[in-house]
PDB file of C-alpha atoms in Angstrom:
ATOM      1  CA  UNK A 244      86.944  78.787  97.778  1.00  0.00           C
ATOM      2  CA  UNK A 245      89.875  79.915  99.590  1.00  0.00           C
ATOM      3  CA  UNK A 246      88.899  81.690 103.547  1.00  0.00           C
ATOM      4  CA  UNK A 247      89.439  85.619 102.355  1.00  0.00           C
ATOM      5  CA  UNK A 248      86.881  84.887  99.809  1.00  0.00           C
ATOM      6  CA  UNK A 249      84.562  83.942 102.184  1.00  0.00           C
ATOM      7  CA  UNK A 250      85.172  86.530 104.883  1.00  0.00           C
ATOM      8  CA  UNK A 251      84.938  89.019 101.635  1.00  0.00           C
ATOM      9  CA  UNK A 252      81.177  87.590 100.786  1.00  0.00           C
ATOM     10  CA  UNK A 253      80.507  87.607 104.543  1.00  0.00           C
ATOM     11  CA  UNK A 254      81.713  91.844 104.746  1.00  0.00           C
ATOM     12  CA  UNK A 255      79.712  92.062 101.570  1.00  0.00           C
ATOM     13  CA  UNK A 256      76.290  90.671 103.533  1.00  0.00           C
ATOM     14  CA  UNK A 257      76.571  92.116 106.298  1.00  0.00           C
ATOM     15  CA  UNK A 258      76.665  95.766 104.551  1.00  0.00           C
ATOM     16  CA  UNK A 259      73.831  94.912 102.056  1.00  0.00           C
ATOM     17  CA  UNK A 260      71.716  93.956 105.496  1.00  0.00           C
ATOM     18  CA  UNK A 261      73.204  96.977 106.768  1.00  0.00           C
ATOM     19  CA  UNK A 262      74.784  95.542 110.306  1.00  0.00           C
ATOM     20  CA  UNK A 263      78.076  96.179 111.449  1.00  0.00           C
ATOM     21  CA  UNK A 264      81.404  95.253 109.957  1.00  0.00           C
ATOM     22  CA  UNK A 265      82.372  91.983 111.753  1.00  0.00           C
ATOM     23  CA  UNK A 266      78.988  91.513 113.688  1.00  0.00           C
ATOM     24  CA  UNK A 267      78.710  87.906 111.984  1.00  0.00           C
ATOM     25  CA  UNK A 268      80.969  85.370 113.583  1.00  0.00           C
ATOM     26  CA  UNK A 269      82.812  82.749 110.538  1.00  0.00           C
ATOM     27  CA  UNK A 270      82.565  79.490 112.251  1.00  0.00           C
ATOM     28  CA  UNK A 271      84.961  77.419 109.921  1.00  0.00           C
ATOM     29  CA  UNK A 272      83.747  73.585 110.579  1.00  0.00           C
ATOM     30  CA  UNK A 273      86.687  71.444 110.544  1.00  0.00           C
ATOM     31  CA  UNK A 274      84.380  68.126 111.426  1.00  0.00           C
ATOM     32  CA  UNK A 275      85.982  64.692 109.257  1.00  0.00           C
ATOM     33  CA  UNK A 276      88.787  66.816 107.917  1.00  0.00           C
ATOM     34  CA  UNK A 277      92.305  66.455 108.065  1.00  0.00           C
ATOM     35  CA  UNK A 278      94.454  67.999 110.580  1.00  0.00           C
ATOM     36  CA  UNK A 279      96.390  69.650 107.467  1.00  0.00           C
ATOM     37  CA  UNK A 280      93.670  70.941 106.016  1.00  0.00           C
ATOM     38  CA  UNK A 281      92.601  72.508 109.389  1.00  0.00           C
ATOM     39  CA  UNK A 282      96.632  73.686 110.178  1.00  0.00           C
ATOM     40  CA  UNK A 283      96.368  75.915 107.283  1.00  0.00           C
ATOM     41  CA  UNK A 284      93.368  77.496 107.937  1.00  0.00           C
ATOM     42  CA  UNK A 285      94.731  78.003 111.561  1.00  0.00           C
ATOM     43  CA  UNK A 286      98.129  79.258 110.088  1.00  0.00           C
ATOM     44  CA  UNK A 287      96.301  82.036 107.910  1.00  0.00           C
ATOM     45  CA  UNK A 288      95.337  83.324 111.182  1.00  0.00           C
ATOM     46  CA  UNK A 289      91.796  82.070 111.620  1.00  0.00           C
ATOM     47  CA  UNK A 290      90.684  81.107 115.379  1.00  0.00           C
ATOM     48  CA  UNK A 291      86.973  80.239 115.573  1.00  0.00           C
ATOM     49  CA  UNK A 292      85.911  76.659 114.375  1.00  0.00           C
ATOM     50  CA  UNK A 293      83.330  74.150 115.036  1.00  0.00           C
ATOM     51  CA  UNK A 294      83.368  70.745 115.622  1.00  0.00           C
ATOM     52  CA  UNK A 295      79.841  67.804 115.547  1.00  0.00           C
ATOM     53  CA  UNK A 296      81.466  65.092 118.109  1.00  0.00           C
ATOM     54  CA  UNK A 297      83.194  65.537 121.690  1.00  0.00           C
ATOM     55  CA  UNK A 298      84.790  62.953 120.538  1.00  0.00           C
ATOM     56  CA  UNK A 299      86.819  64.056 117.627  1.00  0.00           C
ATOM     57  CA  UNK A 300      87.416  67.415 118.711  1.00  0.00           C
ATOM     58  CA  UNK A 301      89.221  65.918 122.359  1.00  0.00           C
ATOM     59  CA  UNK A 302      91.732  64.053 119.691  1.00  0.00           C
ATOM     60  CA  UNK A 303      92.381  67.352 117.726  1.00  0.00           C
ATOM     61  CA  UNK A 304      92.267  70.523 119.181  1.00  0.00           C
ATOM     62  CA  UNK A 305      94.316  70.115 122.411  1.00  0.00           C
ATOM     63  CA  UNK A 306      97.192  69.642 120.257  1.00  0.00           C
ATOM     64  CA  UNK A 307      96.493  72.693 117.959  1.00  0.00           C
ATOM     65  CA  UNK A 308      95.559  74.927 121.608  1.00  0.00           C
ATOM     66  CA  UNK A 309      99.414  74.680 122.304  1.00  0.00           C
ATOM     67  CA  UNK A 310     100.714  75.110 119.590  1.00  0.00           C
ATOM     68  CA  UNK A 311      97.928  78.334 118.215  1.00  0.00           C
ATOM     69  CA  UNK A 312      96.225  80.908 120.687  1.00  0.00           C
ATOM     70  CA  UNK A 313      92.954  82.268 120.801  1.00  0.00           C
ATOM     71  CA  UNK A 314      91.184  79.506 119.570  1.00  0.00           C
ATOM     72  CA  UNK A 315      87.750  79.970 119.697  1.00  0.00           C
ATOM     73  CA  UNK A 316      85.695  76.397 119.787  1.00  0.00           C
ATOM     74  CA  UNK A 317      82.088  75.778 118.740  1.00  0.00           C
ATOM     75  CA  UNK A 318      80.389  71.865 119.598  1.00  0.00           C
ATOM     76  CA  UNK A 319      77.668  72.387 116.855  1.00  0.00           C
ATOM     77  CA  UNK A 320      76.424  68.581 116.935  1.00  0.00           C
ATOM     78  CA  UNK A 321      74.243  66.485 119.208  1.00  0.00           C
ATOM     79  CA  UNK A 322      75.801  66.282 122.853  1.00  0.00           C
ATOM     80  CA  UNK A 323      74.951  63.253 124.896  1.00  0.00           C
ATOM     81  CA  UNK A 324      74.329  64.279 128.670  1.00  0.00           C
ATOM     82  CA  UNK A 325      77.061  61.443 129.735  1.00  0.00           C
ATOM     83  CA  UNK A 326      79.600  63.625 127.311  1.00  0.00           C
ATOM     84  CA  UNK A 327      78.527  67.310 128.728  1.00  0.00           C
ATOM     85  CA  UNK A 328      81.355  67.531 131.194  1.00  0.00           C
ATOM     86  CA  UNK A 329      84.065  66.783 128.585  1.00  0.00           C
ATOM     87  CA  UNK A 330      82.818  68.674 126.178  1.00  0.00           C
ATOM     88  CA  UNK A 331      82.440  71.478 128.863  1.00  0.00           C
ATOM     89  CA  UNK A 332      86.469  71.637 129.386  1.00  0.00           C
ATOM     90  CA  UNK A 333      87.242  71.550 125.750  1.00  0.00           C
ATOM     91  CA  UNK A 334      84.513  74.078 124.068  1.00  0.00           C
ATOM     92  CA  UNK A 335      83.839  77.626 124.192  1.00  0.00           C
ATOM     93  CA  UNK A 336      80.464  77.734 122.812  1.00  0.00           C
ATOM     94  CA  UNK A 337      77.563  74.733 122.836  1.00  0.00           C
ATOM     95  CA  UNK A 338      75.211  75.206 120.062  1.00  0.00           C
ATOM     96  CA  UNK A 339      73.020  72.112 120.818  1.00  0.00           C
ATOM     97  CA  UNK A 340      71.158  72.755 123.981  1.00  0.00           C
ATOM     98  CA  UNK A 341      68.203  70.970 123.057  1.00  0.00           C
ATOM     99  CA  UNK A 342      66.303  69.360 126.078  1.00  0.00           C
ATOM    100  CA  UNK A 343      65.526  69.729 129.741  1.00  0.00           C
ATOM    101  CA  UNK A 344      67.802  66.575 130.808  1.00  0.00           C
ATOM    102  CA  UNK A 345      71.317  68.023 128.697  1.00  0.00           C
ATOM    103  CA  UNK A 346      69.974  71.654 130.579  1.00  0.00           C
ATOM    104  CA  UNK A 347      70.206  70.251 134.185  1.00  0.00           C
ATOM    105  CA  UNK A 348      73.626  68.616 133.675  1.00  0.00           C
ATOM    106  CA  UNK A 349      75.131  71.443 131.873  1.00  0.00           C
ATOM    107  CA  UNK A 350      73.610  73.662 134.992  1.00  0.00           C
ATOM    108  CA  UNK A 351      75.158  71.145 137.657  1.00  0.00           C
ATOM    109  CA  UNK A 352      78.380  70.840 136.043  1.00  0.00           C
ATOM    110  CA  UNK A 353      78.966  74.604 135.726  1.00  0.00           C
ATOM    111  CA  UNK A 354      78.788  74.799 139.841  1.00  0.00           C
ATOM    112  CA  UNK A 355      80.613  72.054 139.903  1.00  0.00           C
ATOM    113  CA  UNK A 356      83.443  73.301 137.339  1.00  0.00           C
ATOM    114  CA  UNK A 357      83.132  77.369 138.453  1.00  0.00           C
ATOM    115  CA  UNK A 358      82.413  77.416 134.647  1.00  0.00           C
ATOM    116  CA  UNK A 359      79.909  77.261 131.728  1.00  0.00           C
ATOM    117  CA  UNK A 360      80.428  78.209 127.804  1.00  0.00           C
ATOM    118  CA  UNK A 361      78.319  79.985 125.892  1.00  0.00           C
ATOM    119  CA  UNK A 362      75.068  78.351 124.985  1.00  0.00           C
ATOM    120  CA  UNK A 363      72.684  78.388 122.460  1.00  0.00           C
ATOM    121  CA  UNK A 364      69.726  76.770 122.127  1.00  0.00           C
ATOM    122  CA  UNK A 365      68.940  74.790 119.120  1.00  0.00           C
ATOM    123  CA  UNK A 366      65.537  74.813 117.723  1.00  0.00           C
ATOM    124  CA  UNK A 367      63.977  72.335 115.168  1.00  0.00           C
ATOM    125  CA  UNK A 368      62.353  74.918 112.803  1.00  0.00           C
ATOM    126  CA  UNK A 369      61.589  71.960 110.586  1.00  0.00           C
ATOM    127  CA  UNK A 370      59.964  70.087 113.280  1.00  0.00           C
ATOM    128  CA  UNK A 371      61.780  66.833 112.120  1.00  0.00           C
ATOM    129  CA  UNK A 372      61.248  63.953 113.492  1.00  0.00           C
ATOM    130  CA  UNK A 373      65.003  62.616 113.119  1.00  0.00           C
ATOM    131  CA  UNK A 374      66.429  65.751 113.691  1.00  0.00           C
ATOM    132  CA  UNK A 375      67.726  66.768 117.463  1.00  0.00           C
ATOM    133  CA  UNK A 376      66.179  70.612 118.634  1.00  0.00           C
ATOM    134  CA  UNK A 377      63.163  71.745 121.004  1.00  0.00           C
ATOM    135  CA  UNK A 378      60.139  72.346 119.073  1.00  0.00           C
ATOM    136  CA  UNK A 379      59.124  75.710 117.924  1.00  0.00           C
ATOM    137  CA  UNK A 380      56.181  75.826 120.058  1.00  0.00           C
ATOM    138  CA  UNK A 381      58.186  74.300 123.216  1.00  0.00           C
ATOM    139  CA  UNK A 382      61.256  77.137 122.420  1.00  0.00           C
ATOM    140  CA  UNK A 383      59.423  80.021 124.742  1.00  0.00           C
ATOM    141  CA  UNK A 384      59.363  77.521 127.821  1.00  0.00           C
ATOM    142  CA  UNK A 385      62.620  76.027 127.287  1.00  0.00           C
ATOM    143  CA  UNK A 386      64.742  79.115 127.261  1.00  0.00           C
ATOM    144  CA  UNK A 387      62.454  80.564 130.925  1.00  0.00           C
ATOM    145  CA  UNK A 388      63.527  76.781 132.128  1.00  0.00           C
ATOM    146  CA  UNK A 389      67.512  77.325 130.919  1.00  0.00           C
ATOM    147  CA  UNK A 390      67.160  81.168 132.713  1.00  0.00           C
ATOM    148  CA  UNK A 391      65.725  79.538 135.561  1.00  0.00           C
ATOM    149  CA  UNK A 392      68.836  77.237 135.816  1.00  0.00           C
ATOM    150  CA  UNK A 393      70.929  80.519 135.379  1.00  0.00           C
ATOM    151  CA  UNK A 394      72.446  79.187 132.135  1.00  0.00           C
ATOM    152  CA  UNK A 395      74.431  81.871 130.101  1.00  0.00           C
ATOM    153  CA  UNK A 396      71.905  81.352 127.368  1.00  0.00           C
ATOM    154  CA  UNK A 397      73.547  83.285 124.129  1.00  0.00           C
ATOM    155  CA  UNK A 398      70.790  82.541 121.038  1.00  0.00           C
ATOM    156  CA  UNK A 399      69.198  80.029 119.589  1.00  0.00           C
ATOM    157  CA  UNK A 400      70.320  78.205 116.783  1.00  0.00           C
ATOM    158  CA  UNK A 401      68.923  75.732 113.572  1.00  0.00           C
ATOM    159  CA  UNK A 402      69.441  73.846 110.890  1.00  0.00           C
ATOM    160  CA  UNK A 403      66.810  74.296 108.364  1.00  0.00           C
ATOM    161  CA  UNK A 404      65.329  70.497 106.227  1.00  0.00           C
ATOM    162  CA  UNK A 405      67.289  70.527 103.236  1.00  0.00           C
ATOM    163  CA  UNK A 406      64.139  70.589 100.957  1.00  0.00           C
ATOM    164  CA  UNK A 407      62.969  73.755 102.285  1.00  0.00           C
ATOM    165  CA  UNK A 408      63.794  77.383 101.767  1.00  0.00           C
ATOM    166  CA  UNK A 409      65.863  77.791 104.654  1.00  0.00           C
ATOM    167  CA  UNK A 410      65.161  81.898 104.571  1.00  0.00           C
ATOM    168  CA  UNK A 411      61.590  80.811 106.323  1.00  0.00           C
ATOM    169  CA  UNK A 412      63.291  79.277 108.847  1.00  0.00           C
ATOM    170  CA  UNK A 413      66.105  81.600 109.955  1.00  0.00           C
ATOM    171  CA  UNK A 414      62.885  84.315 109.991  1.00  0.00           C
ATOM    172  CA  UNK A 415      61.421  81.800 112.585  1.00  0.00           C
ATOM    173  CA  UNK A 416      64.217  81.655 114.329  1.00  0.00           C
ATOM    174  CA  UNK A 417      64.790  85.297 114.498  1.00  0.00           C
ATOM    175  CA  UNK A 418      61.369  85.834 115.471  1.00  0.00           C
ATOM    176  CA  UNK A 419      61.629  83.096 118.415  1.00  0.00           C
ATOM    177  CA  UNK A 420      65.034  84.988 120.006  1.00  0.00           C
ATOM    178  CA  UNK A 421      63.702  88.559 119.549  1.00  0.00           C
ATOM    179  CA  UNK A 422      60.657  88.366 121.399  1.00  0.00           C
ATOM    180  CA  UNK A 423      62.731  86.472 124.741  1.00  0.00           C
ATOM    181  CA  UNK A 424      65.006  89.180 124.597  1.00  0.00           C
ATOM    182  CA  UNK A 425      68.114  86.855 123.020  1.00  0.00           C
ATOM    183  CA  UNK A 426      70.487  88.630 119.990  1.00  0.00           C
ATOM    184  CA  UNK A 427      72.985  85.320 119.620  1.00  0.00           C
ATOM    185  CA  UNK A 428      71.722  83.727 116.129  1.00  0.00           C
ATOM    186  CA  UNK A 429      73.592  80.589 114.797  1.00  0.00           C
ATOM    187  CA  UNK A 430      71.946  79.960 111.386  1.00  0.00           C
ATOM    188  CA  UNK A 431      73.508  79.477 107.987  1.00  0.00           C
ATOM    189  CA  UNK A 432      75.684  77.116 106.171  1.00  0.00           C
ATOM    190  CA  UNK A 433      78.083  77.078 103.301  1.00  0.00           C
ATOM    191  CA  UNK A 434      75.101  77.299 100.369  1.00  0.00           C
ATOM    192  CA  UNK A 435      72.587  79.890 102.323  1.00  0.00           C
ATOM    193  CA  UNK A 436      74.739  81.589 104.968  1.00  0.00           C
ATOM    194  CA  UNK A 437      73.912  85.419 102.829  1.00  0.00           C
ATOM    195  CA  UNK A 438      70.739  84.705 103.476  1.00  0.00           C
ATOM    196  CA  UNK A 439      71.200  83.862 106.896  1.00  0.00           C
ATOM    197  CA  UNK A 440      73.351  87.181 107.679  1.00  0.00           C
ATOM    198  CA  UNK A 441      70.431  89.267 105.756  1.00  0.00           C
ATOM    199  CA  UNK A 442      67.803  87.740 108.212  1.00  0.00           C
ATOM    200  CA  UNK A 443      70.010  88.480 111.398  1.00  0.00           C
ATOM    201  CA  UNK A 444      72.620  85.601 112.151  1.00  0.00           C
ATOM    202  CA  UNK A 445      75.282  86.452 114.300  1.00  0.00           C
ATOM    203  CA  UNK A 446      77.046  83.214 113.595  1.00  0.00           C
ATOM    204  CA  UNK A 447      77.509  80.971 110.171  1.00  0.00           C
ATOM    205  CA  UNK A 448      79.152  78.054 109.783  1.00  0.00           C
ATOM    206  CA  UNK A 449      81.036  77.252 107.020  1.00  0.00           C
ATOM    207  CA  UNK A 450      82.788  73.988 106.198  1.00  0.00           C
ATOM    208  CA  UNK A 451      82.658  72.605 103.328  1.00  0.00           C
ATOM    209  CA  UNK A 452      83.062  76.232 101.414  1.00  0.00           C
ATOM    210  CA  UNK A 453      86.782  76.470 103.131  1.00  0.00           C
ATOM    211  CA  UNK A 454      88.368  73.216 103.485  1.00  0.00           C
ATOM    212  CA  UNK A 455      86.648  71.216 100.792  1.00  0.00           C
ATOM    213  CA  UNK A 456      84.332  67.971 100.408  1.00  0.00           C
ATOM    214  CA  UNK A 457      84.766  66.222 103.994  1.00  0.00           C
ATOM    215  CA  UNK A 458      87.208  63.348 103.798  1.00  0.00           C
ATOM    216  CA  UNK A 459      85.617  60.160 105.642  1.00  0.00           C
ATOM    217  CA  UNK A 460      88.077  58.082 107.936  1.00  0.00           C
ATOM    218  CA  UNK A 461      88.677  54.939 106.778  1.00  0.00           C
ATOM    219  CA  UNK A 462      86.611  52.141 107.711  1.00  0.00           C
TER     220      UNK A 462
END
């Protein structure tokens, strides 16, 4: 599916849910894909993508951030505390806040660096054991302890159990950020992401849908 049709479906959601033309945020998630696949999406003039490791994204994007402007990068995977300062000079936006230890080194780094991105806080709707996220009963407590820290907390975000209608939990989710005040919602994948913009999400991410089946490195 080529990246107008999805911005088209996304313009189309966002009117049937009645919000605002370009309220919802098209995070394009160029994780395991090939720099050429990700130059062309960059080259039709799309800046905001999302990457899983600090890793990866240190051996991509500094490259592409002289070459395009405005680029607009999401870390949308597990961060390790020992990898919060790198991943602190490279991304924009932090979408796995998900624990008081990764909230205390993000907090101390951002005096340290004068700087902090945009952070949400992800929440593990399924309450999934292998699954990284603060628990839906813990969420209320967590985001007073990020405040408390004076982290820019944006939203929350999750990634609903595959087996599960994921409209229940983006409704959880909604419900958790509304009542502490937070409008940031980061819900919503290539298969569900209409359903995610009807319940409120502010970002989607889309892979997948835009560059194609991810292409594993080679062992």
């Amino acid at each position: 599916m080529s990246l107008e049709e999805i911005k088209t479906r996304i313009a189309k959601a966002e009117e049937a849910a009645g919000r605002a033309p370009g309220s919802v945020h098209l995070i394009a998630v160029s994780k395991v894909q090939p720099n050429e696949r990700v130059e062309a999406v960059l080259e039709e003039g799309h800046r905001c993508f999302g990457e899983n490791r600090v890793q990866e994204a240190a051996g991509k994007w500094p490259g592409f951030a002289e070459r395009f402007d405005g680029i607009d990068l999401h870390l949308i995977g597990p961060l390790q505390s020992n990898k919060a300062r790198q991943a602190m000079e490279l991304f924009d936006s932090i979408h796995s806040v998900d624990r008081p230890k990764l909230a205390k080194a993000i907090a101390r780094l951002a005096q340290e660096l004068g700087h902090c991105p945009d952070l949400f806080i992800q929440v593990n709707t399924g309450e999934e054991e292998q699954k990284a996220g603060i628990l839906p009963a813990d969420a209320d407590a967590f985001i007073s302890e990020c405040r408390a820290l004076d982290l820019p907390i944006k939203g929350l975000m999750c990634i609903p159990p595959v087996d599960e209608e994921p409209a229940l939990h983006f409704a959880l989710l909604a419900k958790i950020a509304a009542r502490n005040g937070l409008d940031g919602l980061s819900m919503g994948m290539s298969s569900d992401f209409e359903t995610a913009i009807a319940l409120g999400a502010t970002h989607v991410r889309v892979g997948s849908a835009i560059f194609g089946e991810r292409v594993k490195p080679a062992e």
